[in-house]
PDB file of C-alpha atoms in Angstrom:
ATOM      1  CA  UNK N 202      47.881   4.963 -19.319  1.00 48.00           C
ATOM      2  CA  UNK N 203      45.912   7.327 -21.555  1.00 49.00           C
ATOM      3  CA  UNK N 204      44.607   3.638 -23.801  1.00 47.00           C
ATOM      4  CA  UNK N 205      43.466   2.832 -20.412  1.00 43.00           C
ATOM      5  CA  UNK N 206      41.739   5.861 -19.987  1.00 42.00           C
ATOM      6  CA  UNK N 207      40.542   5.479 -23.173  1.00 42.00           C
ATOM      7  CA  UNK N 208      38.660   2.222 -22.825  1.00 42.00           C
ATOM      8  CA  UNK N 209      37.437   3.096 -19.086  1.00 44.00           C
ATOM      9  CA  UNK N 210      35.349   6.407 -20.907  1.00 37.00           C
ATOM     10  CA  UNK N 211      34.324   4.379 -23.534  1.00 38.00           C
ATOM     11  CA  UNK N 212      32.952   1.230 -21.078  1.00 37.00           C
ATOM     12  CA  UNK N 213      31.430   4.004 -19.323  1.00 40.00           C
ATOM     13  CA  UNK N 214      29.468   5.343 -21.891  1.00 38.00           C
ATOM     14  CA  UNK N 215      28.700   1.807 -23.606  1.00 41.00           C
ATOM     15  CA  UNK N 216      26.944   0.819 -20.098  1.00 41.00           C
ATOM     16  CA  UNK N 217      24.973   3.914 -19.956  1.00 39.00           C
ATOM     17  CA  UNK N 218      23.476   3.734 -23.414  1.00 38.00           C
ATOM     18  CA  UNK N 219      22.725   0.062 -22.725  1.00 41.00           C
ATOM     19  CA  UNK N 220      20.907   1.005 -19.448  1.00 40.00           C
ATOM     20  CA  UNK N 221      18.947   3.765 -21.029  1.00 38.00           C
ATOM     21  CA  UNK N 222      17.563   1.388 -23.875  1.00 37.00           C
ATOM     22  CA  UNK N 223      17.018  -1.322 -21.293  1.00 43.00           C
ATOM     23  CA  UNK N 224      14.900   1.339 -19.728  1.00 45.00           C
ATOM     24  CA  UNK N 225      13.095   2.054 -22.637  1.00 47.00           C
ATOM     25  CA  UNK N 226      11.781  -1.214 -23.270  1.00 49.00           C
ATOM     26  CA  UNK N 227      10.443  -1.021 -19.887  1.00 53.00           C
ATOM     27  CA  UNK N 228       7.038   0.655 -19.191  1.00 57.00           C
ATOM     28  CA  UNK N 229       5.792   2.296 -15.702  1.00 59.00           C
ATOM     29  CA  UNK N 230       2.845   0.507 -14.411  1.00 62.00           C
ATOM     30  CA  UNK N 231      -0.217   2.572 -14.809  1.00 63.00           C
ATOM     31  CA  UNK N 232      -1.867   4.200 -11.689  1.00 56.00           C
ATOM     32  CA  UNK N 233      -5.358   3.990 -10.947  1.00 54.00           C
ATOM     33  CA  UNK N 234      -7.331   7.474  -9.366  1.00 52.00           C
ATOM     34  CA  UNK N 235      -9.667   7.516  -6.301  1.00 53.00           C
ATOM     35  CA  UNK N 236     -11.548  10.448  -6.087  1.00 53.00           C
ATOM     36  CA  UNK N 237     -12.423  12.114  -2.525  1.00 50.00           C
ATOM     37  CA  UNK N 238     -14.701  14.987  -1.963  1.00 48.00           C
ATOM     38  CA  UNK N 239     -12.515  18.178  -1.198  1.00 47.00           C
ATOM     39  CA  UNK N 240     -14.541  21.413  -0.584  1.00 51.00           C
ATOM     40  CA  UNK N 241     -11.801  23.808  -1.762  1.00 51.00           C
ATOM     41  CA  UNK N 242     -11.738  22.428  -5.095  1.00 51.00           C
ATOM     42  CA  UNK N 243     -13.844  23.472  -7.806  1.00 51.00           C
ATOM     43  CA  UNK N 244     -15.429  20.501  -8.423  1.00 52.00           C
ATOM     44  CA  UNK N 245     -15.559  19.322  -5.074  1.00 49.00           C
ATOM     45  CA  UNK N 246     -13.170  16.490  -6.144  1.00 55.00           C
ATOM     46  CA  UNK N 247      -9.619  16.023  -5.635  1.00 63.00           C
ATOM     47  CA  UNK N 248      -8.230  12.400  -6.929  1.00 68.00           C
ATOM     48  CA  UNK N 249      -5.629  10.799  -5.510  1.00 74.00           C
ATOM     49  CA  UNK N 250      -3.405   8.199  -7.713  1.00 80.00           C
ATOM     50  CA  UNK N 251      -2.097   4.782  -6.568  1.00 80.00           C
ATOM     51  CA  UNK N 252      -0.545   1.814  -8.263  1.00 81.00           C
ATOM     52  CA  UNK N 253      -1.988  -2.007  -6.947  1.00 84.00           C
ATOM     53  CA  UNK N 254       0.449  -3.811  -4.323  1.00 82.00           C
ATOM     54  CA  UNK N 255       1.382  -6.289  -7.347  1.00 85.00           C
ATOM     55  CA  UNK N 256       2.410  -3.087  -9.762  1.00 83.00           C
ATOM     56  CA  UNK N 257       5.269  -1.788  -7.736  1.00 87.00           C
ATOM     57  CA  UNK N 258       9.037  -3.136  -7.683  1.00 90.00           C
ATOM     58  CA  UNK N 259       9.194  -2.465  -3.648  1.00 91.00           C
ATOM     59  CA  UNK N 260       5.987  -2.912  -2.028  1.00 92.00           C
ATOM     60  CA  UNK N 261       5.060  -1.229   1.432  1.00 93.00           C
ATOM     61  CA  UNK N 262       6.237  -2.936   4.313  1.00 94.00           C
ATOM     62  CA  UNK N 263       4.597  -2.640   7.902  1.00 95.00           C
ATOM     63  CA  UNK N 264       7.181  -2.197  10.998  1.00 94.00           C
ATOM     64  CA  UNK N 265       8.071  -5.571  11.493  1.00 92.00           C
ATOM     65  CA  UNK N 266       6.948  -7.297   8.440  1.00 93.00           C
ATOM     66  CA  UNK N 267       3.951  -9.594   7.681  1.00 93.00           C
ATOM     67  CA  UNK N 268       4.835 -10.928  11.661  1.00 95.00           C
ATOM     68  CA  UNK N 269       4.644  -7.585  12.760  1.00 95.00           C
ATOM     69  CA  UNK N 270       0.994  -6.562  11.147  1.00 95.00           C
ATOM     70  CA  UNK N 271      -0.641 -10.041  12.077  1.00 95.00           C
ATOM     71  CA  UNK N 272       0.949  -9.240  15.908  1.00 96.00           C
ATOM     72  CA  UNK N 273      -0.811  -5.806  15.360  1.00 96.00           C
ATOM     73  CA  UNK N 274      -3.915  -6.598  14.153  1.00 95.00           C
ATOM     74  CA  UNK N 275      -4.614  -9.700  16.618  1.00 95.00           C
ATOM     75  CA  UNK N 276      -3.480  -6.970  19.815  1.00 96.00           C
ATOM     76  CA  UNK N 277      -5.421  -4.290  18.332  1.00 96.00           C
ATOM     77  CA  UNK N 278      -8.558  -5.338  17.488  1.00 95.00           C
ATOM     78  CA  UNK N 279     -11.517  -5.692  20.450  1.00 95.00           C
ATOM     79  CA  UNK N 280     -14.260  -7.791  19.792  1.00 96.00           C
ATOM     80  CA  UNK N 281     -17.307  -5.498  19.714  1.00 95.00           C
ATOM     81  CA  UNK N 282     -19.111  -6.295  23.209  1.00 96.00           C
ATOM     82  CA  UNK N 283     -22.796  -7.255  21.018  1.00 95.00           C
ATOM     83  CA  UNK N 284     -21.716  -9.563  18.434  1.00 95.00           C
ATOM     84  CA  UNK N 285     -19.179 -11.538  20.987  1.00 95.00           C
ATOM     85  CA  UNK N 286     -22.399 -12.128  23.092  1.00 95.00           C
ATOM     86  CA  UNK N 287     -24.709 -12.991  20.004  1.00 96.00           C
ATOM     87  CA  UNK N 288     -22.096 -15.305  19.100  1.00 95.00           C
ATOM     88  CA  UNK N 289     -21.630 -12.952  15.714  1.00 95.00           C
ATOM     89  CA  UNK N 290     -18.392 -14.119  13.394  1.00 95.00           C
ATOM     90  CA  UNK N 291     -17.484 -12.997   9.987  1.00 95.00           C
ATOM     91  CA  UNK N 292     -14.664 -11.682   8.001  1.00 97.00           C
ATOM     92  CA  UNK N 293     -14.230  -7.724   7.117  1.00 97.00           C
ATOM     93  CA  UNK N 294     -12.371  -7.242   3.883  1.00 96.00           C
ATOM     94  CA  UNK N 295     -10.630  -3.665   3.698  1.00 95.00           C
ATOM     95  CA  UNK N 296      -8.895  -1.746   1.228  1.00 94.00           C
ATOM     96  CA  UNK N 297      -6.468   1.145   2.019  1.00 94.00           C
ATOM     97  CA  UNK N 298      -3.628   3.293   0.698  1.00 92.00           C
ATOM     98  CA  UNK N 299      -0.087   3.893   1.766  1.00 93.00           C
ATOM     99  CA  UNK N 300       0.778   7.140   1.076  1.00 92.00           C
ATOM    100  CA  UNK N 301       4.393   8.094  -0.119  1.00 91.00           C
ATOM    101  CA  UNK N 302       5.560   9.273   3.696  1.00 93.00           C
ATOM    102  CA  UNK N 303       3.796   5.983   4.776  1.00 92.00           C
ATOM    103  CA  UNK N 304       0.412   7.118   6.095  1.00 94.00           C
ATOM    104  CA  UNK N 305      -2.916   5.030   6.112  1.00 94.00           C
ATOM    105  CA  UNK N 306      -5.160   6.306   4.062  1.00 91.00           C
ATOM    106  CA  UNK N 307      -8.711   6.015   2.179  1.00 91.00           C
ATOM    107  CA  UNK N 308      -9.546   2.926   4.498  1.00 94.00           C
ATOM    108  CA  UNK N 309     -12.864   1.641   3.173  1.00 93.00           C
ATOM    109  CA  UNK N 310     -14.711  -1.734   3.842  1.00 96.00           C
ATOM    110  CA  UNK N 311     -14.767  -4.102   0.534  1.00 94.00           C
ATOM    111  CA  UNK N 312     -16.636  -6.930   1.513  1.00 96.00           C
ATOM    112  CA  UNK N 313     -18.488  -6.540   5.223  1.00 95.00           C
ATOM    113  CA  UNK N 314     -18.924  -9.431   7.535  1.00 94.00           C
ATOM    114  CA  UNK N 315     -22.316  -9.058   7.596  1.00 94.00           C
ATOM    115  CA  UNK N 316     -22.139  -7.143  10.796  1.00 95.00           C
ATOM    116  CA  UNK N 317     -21.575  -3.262  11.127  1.00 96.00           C
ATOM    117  CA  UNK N 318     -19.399  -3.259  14.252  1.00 96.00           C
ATOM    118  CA  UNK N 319     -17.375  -5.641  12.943  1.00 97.00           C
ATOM    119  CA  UNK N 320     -16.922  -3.418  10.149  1.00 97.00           C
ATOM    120  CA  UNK N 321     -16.051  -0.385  11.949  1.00 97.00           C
ATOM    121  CA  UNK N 322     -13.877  -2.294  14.174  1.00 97.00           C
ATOM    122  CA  UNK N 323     -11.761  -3.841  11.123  1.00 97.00           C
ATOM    123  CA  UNK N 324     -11.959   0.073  10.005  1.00 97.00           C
ATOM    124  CA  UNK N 325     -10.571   1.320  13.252  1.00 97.00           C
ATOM    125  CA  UNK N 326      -7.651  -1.117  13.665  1.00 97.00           C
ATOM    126  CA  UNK N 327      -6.793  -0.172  10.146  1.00 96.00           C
ATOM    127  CA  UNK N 328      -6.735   3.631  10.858  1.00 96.00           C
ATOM    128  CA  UNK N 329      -4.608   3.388  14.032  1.00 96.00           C
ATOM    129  CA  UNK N 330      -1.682   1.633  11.912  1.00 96.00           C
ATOM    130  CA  UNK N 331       1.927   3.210  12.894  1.00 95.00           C
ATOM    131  CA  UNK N 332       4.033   4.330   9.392  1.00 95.00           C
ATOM    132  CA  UNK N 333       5.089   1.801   6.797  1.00 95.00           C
ATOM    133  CA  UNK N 334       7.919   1.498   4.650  1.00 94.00           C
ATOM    134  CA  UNK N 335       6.405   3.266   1.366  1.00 92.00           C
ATOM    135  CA  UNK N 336       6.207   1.541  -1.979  1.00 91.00           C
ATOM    136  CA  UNK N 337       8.705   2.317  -4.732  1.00 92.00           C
ATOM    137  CA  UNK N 338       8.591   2.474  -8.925  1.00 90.00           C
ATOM    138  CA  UNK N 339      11.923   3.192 -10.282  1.00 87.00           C
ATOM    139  CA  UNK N 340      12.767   4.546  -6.788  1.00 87.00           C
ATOM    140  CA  UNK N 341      10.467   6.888  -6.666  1.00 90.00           C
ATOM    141  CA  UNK N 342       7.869   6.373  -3.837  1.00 92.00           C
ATOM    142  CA  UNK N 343       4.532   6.136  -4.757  1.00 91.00           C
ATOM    143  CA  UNK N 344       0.914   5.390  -3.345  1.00 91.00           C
ATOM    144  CA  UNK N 345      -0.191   1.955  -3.338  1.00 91.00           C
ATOM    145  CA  UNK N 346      -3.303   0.095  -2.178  1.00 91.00           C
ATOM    146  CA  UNK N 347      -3.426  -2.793   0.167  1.00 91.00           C
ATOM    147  CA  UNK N 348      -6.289  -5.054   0.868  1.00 94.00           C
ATOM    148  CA  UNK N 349      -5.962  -7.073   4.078  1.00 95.00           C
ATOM    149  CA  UNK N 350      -8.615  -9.213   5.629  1.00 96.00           C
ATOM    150  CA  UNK N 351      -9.895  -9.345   8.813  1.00 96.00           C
ATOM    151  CA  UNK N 352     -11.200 -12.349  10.683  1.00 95.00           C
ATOM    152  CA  UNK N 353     -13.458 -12.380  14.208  1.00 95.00           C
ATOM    153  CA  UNK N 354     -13.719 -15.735  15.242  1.00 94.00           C
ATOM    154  CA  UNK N 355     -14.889 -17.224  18.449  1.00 89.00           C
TER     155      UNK N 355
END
């Protein structure tokens, strides 16, 4: 019984040095910095870090998965009155951050569709997102940034 003991402790402590190299060898992706303008501060800066949706082990995930955030998006968005009568298409390109409780934030237009209400638009369905899962390093939630494209077709 104690030989067992024995070679249990001494597994034990083999497969924890083992994970801690393994760990080593591995390095955290680096996080980018967006600043934003925050009266309070000094500077009038405060910067916010966030890792890319391809740097993270867990990425965010919208209620109901890709299904549920193309569902959203196509019952969300209105087709601004103006350009649906001019006959106006385009595609809005928008960036955004999930924050680590799973807020949308920093939304901000990347390539327009030419049009500015179709810009806003894309902006405002992107700002009225519920929660989403939050993206994990190492399990440690994190901010990451999402791009998602927005199409208004006729």
């Amino acid at each position: 019984m104690r030989q067992f003991k024995y070679y249990s402790l001494l597994l034990t402590l083999s497969a924890l040095l083992f994970s801690a190299v393994e760990a080593e060898g591995q390095t955290r992706p680096r996080a980018s910095r967006i600043g934003i303008v925050n009266p309070s501060s000094p500077d009038h800066t405060t910067y916010v870090e966030f890792y890319e949706f391809e740097q993270v082990e867990v990425q965010p995930a919208f209620p109901g998965g890709e299904r549920g955030l193309v569902n959203y998006v196509n019952n969300t968005r209105e087709y601004p009155y103006n350009e649906y009568m001019a006959h106006r298409q385009g595609r809005v390109l928008c960036s955004f951050i999930i924050l680590t409780d799973g807020q949308v934030a920093h939304v901000k237009v990347l390539r327009s569709s030419g049009y500015e209400a179709l810009d806003n638009e894309a902006v405002r369905v992107i700002k009225k997102m519920p929660r989403w899962e939050a993206g994990r390093i190492w399990d440690t939630k994190v901010n990451v940034r999402c791009i998602l494209p927005i199409a208004f077709r006729l």
